[in-house]
Coordinates of C-alpha atoms in Angstrom, one line a residue:
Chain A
X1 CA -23.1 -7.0 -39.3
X2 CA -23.6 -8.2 -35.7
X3 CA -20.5 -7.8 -33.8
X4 CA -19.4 -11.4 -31.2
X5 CA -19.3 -10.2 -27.7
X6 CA -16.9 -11.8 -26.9
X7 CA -13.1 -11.8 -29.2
X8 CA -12.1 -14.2 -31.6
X9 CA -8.3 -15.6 -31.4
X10 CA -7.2 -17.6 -34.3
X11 CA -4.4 -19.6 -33.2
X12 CA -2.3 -22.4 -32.8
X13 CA -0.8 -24.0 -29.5
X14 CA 2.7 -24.2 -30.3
X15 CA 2.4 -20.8 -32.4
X16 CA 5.1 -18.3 -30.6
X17 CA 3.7 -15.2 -32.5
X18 CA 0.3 -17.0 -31.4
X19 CA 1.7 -17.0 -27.5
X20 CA 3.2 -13.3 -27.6
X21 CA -1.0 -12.0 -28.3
X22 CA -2.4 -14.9 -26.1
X23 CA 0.0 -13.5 -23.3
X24 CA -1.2 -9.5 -23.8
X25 CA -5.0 -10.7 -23.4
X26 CA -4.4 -12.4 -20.4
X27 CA -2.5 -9.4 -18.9
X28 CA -5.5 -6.8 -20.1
X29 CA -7.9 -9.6 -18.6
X30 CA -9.7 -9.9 -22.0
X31 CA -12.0 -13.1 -22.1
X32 CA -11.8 -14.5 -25.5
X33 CA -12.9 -17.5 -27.5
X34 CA -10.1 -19.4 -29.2
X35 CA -10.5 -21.2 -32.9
X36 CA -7.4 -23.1 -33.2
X37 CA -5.6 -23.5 -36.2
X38 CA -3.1 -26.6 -36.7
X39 CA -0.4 -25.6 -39.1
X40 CA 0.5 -29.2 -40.0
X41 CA -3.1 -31.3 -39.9
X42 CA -4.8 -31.3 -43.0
X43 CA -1.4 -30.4 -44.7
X44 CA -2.1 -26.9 -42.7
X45 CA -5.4 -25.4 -41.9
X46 CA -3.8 -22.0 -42.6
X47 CA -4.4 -22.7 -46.3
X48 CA -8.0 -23.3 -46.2
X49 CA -10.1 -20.8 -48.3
X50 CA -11.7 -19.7 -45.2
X51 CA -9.0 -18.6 -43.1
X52 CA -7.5 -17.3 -46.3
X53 CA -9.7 -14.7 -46.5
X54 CA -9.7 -14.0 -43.2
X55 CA -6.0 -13.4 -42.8
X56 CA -4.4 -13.5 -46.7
X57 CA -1.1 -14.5 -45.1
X58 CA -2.3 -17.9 -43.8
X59 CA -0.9 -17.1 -40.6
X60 CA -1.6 -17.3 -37.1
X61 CA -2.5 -15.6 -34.8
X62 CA -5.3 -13.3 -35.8
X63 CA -8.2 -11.7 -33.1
X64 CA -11.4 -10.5 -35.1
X65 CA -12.3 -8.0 -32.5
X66 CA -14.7 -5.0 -32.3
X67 CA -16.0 -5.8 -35.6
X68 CA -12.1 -6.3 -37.7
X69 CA -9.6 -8.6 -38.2
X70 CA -6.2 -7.7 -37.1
X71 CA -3.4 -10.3 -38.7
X72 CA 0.1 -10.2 -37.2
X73 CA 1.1 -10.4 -33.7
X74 CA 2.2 -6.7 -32.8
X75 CA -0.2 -4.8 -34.4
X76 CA -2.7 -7.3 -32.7
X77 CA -0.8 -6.0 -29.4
X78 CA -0.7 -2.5 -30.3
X79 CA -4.5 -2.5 -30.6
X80 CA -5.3 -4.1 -27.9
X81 CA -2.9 -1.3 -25.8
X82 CA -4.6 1.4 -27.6
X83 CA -7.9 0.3 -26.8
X84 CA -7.9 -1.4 -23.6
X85 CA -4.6 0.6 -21.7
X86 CA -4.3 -1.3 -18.7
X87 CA -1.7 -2.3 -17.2
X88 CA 0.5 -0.9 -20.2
X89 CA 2.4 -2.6 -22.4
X90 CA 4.4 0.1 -23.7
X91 CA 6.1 2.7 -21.5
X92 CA 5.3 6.2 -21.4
X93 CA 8.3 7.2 -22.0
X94 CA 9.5 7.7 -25.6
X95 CA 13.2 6.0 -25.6
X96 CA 12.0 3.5 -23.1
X97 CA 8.6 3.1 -26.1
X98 CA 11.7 3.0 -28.4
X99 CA 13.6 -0.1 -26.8
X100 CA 10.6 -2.1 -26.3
X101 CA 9.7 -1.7 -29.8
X102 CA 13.3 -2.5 -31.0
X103 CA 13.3 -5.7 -28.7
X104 CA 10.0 -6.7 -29.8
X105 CA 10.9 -6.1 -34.0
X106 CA 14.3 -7.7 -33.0
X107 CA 12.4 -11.3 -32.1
X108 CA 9.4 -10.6 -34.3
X109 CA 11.1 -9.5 -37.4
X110 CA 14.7 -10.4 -36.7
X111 CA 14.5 -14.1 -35.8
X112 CA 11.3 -15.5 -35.8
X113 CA 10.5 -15.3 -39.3
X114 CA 13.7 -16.7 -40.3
X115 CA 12.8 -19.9 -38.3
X116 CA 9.1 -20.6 -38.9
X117 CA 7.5 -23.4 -40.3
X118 CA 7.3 -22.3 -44.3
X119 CA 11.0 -21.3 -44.0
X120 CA 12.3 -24.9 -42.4
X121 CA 10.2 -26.8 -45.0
X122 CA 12.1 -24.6 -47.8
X123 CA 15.5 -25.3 -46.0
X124 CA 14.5 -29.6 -45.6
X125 CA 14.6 -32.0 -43.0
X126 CA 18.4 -32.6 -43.2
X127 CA 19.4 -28.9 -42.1
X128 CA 16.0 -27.7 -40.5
X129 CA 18.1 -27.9 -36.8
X130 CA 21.1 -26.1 -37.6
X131 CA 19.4 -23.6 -39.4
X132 CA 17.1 -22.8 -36.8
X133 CA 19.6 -23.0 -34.1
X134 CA 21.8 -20.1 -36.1
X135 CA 19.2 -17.9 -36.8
X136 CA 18.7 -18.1 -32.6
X137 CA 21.8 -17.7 -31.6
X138 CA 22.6 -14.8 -34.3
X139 CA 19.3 -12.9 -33.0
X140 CA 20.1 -14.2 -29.2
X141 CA 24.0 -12.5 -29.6
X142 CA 22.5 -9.4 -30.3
X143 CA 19.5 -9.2 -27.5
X144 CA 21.8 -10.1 -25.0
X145 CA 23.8 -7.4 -25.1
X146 CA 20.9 -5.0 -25.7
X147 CA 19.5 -5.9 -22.9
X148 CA 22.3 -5.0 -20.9
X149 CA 21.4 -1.4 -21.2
X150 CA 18.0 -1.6 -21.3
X151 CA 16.9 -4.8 -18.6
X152 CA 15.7 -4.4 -14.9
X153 CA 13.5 -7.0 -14.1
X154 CA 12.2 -7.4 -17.3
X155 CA 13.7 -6.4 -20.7
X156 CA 13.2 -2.7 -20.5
X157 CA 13.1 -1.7 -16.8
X158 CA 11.2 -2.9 -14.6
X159 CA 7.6 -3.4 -16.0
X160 CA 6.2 -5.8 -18.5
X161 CA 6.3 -4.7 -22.1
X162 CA 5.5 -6.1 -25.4
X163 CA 8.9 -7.2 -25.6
X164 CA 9.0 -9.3 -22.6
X165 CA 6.0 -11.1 -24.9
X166 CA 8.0 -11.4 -27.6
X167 CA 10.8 -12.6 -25.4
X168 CA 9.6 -16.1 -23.8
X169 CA 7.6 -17.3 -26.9
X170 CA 10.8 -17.4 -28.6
X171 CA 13.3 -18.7 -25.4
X172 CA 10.4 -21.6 -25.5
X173 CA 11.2 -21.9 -29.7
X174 CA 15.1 -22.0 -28.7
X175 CA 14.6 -24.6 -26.3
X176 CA 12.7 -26.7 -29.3
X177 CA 15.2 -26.4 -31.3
X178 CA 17.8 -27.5 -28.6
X179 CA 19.8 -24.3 -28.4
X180 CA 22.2 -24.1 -25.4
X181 CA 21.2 -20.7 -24.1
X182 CA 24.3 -20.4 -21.4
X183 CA 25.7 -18.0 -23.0
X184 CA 22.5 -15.9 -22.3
X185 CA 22.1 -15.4 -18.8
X186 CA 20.4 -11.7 -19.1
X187 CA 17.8 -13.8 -21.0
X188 CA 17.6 -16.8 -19.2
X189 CA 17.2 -14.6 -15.9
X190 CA 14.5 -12.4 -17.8
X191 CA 12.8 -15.4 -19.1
X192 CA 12.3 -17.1 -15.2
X193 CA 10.8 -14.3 -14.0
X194 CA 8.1 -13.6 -16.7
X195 CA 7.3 -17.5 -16.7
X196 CA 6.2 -17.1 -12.7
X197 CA 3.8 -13.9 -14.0
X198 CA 0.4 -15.9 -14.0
X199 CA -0.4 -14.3 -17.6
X200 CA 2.4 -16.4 -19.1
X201 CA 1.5 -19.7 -17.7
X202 CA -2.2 -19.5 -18.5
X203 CA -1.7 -18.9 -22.2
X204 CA 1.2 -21.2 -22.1
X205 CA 1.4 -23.6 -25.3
X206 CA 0.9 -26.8 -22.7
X207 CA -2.7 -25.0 -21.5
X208 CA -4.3 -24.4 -24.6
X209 CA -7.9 -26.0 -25.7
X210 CA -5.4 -27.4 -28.6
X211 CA -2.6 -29.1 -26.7
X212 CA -2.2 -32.1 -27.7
X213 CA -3.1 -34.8 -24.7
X214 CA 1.2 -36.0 -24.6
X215 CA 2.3 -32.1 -24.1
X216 CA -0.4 -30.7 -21.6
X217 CA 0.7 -30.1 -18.1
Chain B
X1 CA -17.1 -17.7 2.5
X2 CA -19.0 -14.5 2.2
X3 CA -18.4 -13.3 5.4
X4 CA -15.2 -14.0 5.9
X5 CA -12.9 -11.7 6.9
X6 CA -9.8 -13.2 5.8
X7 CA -11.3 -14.1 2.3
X8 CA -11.7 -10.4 2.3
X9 CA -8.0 -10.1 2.0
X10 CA -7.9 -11.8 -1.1
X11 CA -10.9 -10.9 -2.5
X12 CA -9.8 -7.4 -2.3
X13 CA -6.7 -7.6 -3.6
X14 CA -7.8 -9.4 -6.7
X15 CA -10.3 -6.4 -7.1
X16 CA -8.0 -3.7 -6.8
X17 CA -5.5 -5.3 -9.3
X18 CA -8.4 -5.9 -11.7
X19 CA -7.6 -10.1 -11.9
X20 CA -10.3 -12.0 -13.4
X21 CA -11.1 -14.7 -10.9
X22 CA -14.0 -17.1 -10.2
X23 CA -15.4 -17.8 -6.7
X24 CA -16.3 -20.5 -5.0
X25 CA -18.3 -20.3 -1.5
X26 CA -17.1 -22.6 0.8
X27 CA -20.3 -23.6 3.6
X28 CA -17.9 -23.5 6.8
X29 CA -20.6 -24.8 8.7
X30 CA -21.0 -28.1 6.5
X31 CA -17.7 -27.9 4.6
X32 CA -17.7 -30.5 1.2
X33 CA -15.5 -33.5 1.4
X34 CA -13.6 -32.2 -1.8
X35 CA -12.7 -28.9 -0.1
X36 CA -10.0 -30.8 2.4
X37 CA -8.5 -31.9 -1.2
X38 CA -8.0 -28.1 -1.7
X39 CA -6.8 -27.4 1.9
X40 CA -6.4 -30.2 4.6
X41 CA -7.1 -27.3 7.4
X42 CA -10.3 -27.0 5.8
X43 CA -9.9 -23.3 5.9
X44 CA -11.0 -20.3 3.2
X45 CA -9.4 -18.7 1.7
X46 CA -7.5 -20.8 -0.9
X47 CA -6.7 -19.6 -4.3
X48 CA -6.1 -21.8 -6.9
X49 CA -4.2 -21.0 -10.3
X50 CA -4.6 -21.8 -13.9
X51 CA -1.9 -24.5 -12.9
X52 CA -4.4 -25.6 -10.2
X53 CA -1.7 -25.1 -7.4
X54 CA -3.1 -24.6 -4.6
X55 CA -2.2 -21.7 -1.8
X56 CA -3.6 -21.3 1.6
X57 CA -3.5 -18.1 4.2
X58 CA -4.9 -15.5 3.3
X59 CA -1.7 -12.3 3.6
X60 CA 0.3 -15.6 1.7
X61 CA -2.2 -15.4 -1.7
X62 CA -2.4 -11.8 -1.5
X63 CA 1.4 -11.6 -1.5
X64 CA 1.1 -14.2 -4.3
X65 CA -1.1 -12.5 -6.3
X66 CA 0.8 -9.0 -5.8
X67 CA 3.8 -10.7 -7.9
X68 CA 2.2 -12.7 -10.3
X69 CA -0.2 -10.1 -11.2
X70 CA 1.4 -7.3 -12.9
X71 CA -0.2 -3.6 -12.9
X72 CA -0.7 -1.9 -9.8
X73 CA 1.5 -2.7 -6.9
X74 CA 0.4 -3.5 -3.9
X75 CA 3.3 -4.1 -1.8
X76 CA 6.4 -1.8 -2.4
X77 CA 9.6 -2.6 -3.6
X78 CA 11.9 -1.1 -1.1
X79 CA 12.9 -3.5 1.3
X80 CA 12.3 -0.8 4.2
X81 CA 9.5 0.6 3.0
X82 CA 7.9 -3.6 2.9
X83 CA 9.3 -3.8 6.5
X84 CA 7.0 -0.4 7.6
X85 CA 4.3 -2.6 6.2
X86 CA 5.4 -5.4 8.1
X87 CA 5.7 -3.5 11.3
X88 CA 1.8 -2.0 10.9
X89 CA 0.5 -4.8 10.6
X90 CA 1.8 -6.8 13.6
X91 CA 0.7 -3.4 15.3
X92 CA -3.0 -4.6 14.0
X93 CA -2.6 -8.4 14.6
X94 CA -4.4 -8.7 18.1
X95 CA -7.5 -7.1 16.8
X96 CA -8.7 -10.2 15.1
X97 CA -8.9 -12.1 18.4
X98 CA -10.1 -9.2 20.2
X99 CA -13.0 -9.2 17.9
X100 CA -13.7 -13.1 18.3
X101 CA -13.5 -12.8 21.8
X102 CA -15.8 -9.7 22.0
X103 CA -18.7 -11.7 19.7
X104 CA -18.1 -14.5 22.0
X105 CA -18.4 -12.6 25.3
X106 CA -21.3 -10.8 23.9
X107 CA -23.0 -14.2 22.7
X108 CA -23.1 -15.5 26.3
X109 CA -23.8 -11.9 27.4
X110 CA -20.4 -12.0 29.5
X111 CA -18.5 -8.5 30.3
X112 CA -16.8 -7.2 27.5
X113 CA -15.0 -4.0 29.1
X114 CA -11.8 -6.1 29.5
X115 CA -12.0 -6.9 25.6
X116 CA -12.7 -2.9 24.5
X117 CA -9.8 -1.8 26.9
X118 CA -7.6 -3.5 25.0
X119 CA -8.8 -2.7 21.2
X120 CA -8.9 1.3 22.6
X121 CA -5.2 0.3 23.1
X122 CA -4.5 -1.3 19.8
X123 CA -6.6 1.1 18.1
X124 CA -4.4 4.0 19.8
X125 CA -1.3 2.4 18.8
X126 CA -2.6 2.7 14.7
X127 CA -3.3 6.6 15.3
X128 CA 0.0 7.1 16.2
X129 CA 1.4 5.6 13.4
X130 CA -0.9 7.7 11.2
X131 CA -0.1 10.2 13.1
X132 CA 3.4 10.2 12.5
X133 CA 3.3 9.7 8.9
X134 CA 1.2 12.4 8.2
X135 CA -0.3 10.6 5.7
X136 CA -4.1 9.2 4.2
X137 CA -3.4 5.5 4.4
X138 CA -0.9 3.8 6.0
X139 CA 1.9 2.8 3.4
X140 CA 1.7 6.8 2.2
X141 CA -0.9 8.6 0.1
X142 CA -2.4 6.1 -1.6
X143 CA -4.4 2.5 -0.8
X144 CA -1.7 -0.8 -0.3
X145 CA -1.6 -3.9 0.6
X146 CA -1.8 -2.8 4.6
X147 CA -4.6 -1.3 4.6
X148 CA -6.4 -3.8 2.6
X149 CA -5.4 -6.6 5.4
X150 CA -6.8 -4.7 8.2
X151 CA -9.3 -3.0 6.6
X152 CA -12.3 -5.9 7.0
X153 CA -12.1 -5.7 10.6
X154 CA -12.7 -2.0 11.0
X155 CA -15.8 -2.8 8.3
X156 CA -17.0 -5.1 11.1
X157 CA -16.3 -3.3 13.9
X158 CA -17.8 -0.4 12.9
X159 CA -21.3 -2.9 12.1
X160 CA -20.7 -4.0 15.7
X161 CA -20.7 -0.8 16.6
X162 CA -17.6 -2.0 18.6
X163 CA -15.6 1.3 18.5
X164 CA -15.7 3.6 21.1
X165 CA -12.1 4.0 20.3
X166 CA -13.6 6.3 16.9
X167 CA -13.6 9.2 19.3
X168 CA -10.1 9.1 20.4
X169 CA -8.8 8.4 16.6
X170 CA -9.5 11.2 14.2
X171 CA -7.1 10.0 11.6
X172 CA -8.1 6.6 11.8
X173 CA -11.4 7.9 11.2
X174 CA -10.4 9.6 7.8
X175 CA -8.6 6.5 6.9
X176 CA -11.8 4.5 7.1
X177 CA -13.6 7.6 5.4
X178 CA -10.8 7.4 2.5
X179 CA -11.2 3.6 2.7
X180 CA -15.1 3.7 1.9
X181 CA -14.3 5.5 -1.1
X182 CA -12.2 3.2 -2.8
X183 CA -14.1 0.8 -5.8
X184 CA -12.5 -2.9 -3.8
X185 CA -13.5 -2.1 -0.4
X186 CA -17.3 -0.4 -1.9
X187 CA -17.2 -3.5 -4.1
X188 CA -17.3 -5.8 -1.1
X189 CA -19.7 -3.9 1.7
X190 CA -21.5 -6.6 3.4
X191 CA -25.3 -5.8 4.4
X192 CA -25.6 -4.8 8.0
X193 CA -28.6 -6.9 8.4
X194 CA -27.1 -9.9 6.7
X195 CA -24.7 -10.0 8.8
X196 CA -26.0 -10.3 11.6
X197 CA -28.1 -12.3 11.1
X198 CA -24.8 -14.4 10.1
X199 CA -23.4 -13.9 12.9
X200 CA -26.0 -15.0 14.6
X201 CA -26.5 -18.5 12.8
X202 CA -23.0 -19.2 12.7
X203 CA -22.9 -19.0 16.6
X204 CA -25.6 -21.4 16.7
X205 CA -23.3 -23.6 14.1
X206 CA -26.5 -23.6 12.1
X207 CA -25.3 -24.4 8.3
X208 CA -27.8 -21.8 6.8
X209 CA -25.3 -19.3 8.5
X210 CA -23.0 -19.0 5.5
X211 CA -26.1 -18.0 3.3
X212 CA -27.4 -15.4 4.7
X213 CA -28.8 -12.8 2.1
X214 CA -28.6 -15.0 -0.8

């Protein structure tokens, strides 16, 4: 089997678990090809027999990469810190390691899933908003007020973790779904200054090769 | 521009934080109509970002970079600490027109003792503060922004052969020993020969100047 050069990152512009890998290659400087998936053309490319059997859960993101196929967004990251460690993405530190993992399984596991696409097509048209906007708040109540013990600059001290990747991909979901995030200002103020890192504007969902023409900056 | 002293700045920095980046060689000699697009002043360097904004001076986009760029810090955090930098570094900012003057003076084969009293002086001043920290570079014990700002005069002074103020500066001297070692600063060593011959050119405002060695 010849192994690509170069990495292969299956994803999808709008994707936030797509955004939260897209964000740790650009901080580990990885060059990498994107194949972009569109979850809604085609009545989703995620169900076509060939990503299918490259990622049986017909979801984005995945990154084939040193000759495998990781599926799902923080083993993807996890990977990629094990095998290329700098800058870190996950403190030294074991309770610090701890909080960023919480954080990051908090938005990952917590409230993400419970407002993706297959899960708003199950709930219908009619209550897709509300739905959406409860899971985020629900999840949003919570990391607020973990973040007050754990946030410096970012959401665990003051370097960038994996949580801080899982943080703005879903801020940028709340915003979509129209939730009024005042009563979040420890997010909100986290949020701001990860957005100015250059790593989370170049894999931003408005820069990628699949942006639709209307929503590119 | 590969000569450049002040693109050095930048190009340093984006080596010692490991940033992926893409150059473009600007002929300052014959500079492209797009480039005043880029920066009216027609000056290198500029760095541009994925958003394509556009920032110009070169200690601005290596501040830039320092806080966009996560990883290695560059510039400390404590506010003092920023201000010792600060205070080097104004220390250091005559040496750039010292060093113009000097080529100039040297190009019309005027007297230049007027010029090296007064980098002796500057030079002096840098010891001290070396002196007084007791330490390897000049923001503590290990390489920041400071001494990647001044560092690519010292390369061309030292190619110049403009520094008969190395006798009087022992520290200074490790610094630029310690400096030498560091993968940026190796990264970027410019070819004694090239430029000169560079220097040379560009005196003469000849366009080939720029692309010496190439």
């Amino acid at each position: 089997m010849t192994e690509s050069s170069k990495p292969i990152l299956y994803s999808y512009f709008r994707s936030s678990c797509s955004w939260r890998v897209r964000i740790a290659l650009a901080l580990k400087g990885i060059n990498y090809e994107t194949v972009p998936i569109n979850l809604i053309k085609d009545g989703g490319q995620q169900f076509s027999e060939e990503f299918q059997t490259l990622n049986p859960m017909k979801q984005v993101p995945a990154l084939k990469i040193d000759g495998i196929t990781i599926g799902q967004s923080l083993a993807i990251i996890e990977y990629l810190e094990e095998t290329r460690p700098t800058p870190r993405l996950l403190p030294q530190d074991p309770k610090k390691r701890a909080s960023v993992r919480m954080i990051s399984d908090l938005i990952a596991g917590g409230i993400q899933p419970l407002q993706n696409l297959s899960v708003l097509k199950q709930v219908g048209t009619e209550n897709q908003l509300s739905w959406a906007q409860n899971v985020i708040c629900s999840g949003f109540d919570a990391l607020e007020q973990i973040l007050h013990g754990t946030a410096g600059k970012f959401c665990v001290g003051d370097e960038v973790s994996m949580a801080d990747l899982c943080l703005v991909p879903q801020v940028a979901n709340a915003d979509r779904f129209k939730v009024d995030l005042n009563p979040y200002p420890t997010i909100r103020r986290i949020n701001k200054t990860l957005l100015a890192l250059e790593a989370f504007q170049v894999s931003h969902p408005c820069r990628q090769p699949d942006t639709p023409a209307e929503l590119r900056a | 521009m590969r000569f450049c002293p002040y693109a050095q700045r930048t190009l340093l920095v984006l080596l010692a934080k490991g940033i992926r980046h893409e150059v473009i060689n600007i002929n300052l000699k014959s500079k492209p109509e797009w480039f005043f697009e880029k920066n009216p002043l027609g000056l290198v360097p500029v760095l541009e970002n994925s958003r394509g904004q556009l920032i110009c001076e070169s200690v601005i986009t290596c501040e830039y970079l320092d806080e966009v760029y996560p990883g290695k810090k560059l510039l400390p955090d404590d506010p003092y600490e920023k201000a010792c930098q600060k205070m080097i570094f104004e220390l250091f900012s005559k040496v750039p027109s010292l060093m113009v003057s000097f080529l100039r003076l040297q190009q019309n084969k005027e007297d230049c003792s007027g010029i090296k009293e007064e980098l002796n002086k500057g030079m002096n001043k840098l010891e001290e503060v070396l002196k007084k920290k007791k330490t390897t570079f000049f923001g503590g014990n290990s390489i920041s922004m400071t001494d990647y700002f001044i560092w690519p005069w010292f390369e061309r002074l030292e190619l110049l052969e403009l520094n008969e103020w190395a006798a009087q500066t022992p520290k200074l001297q490790l610094w630029m020993a310690a400096m030498k070692q560091d993968p940026a600063v190796k990264a970027l060593f410019m070819d004694v020969k090239h430029f000169q011959n560079f220097l040379k050119l560009y005196f003469q405002n000849s366009p080939e100047a720029c692309d010496c060695g190439l």
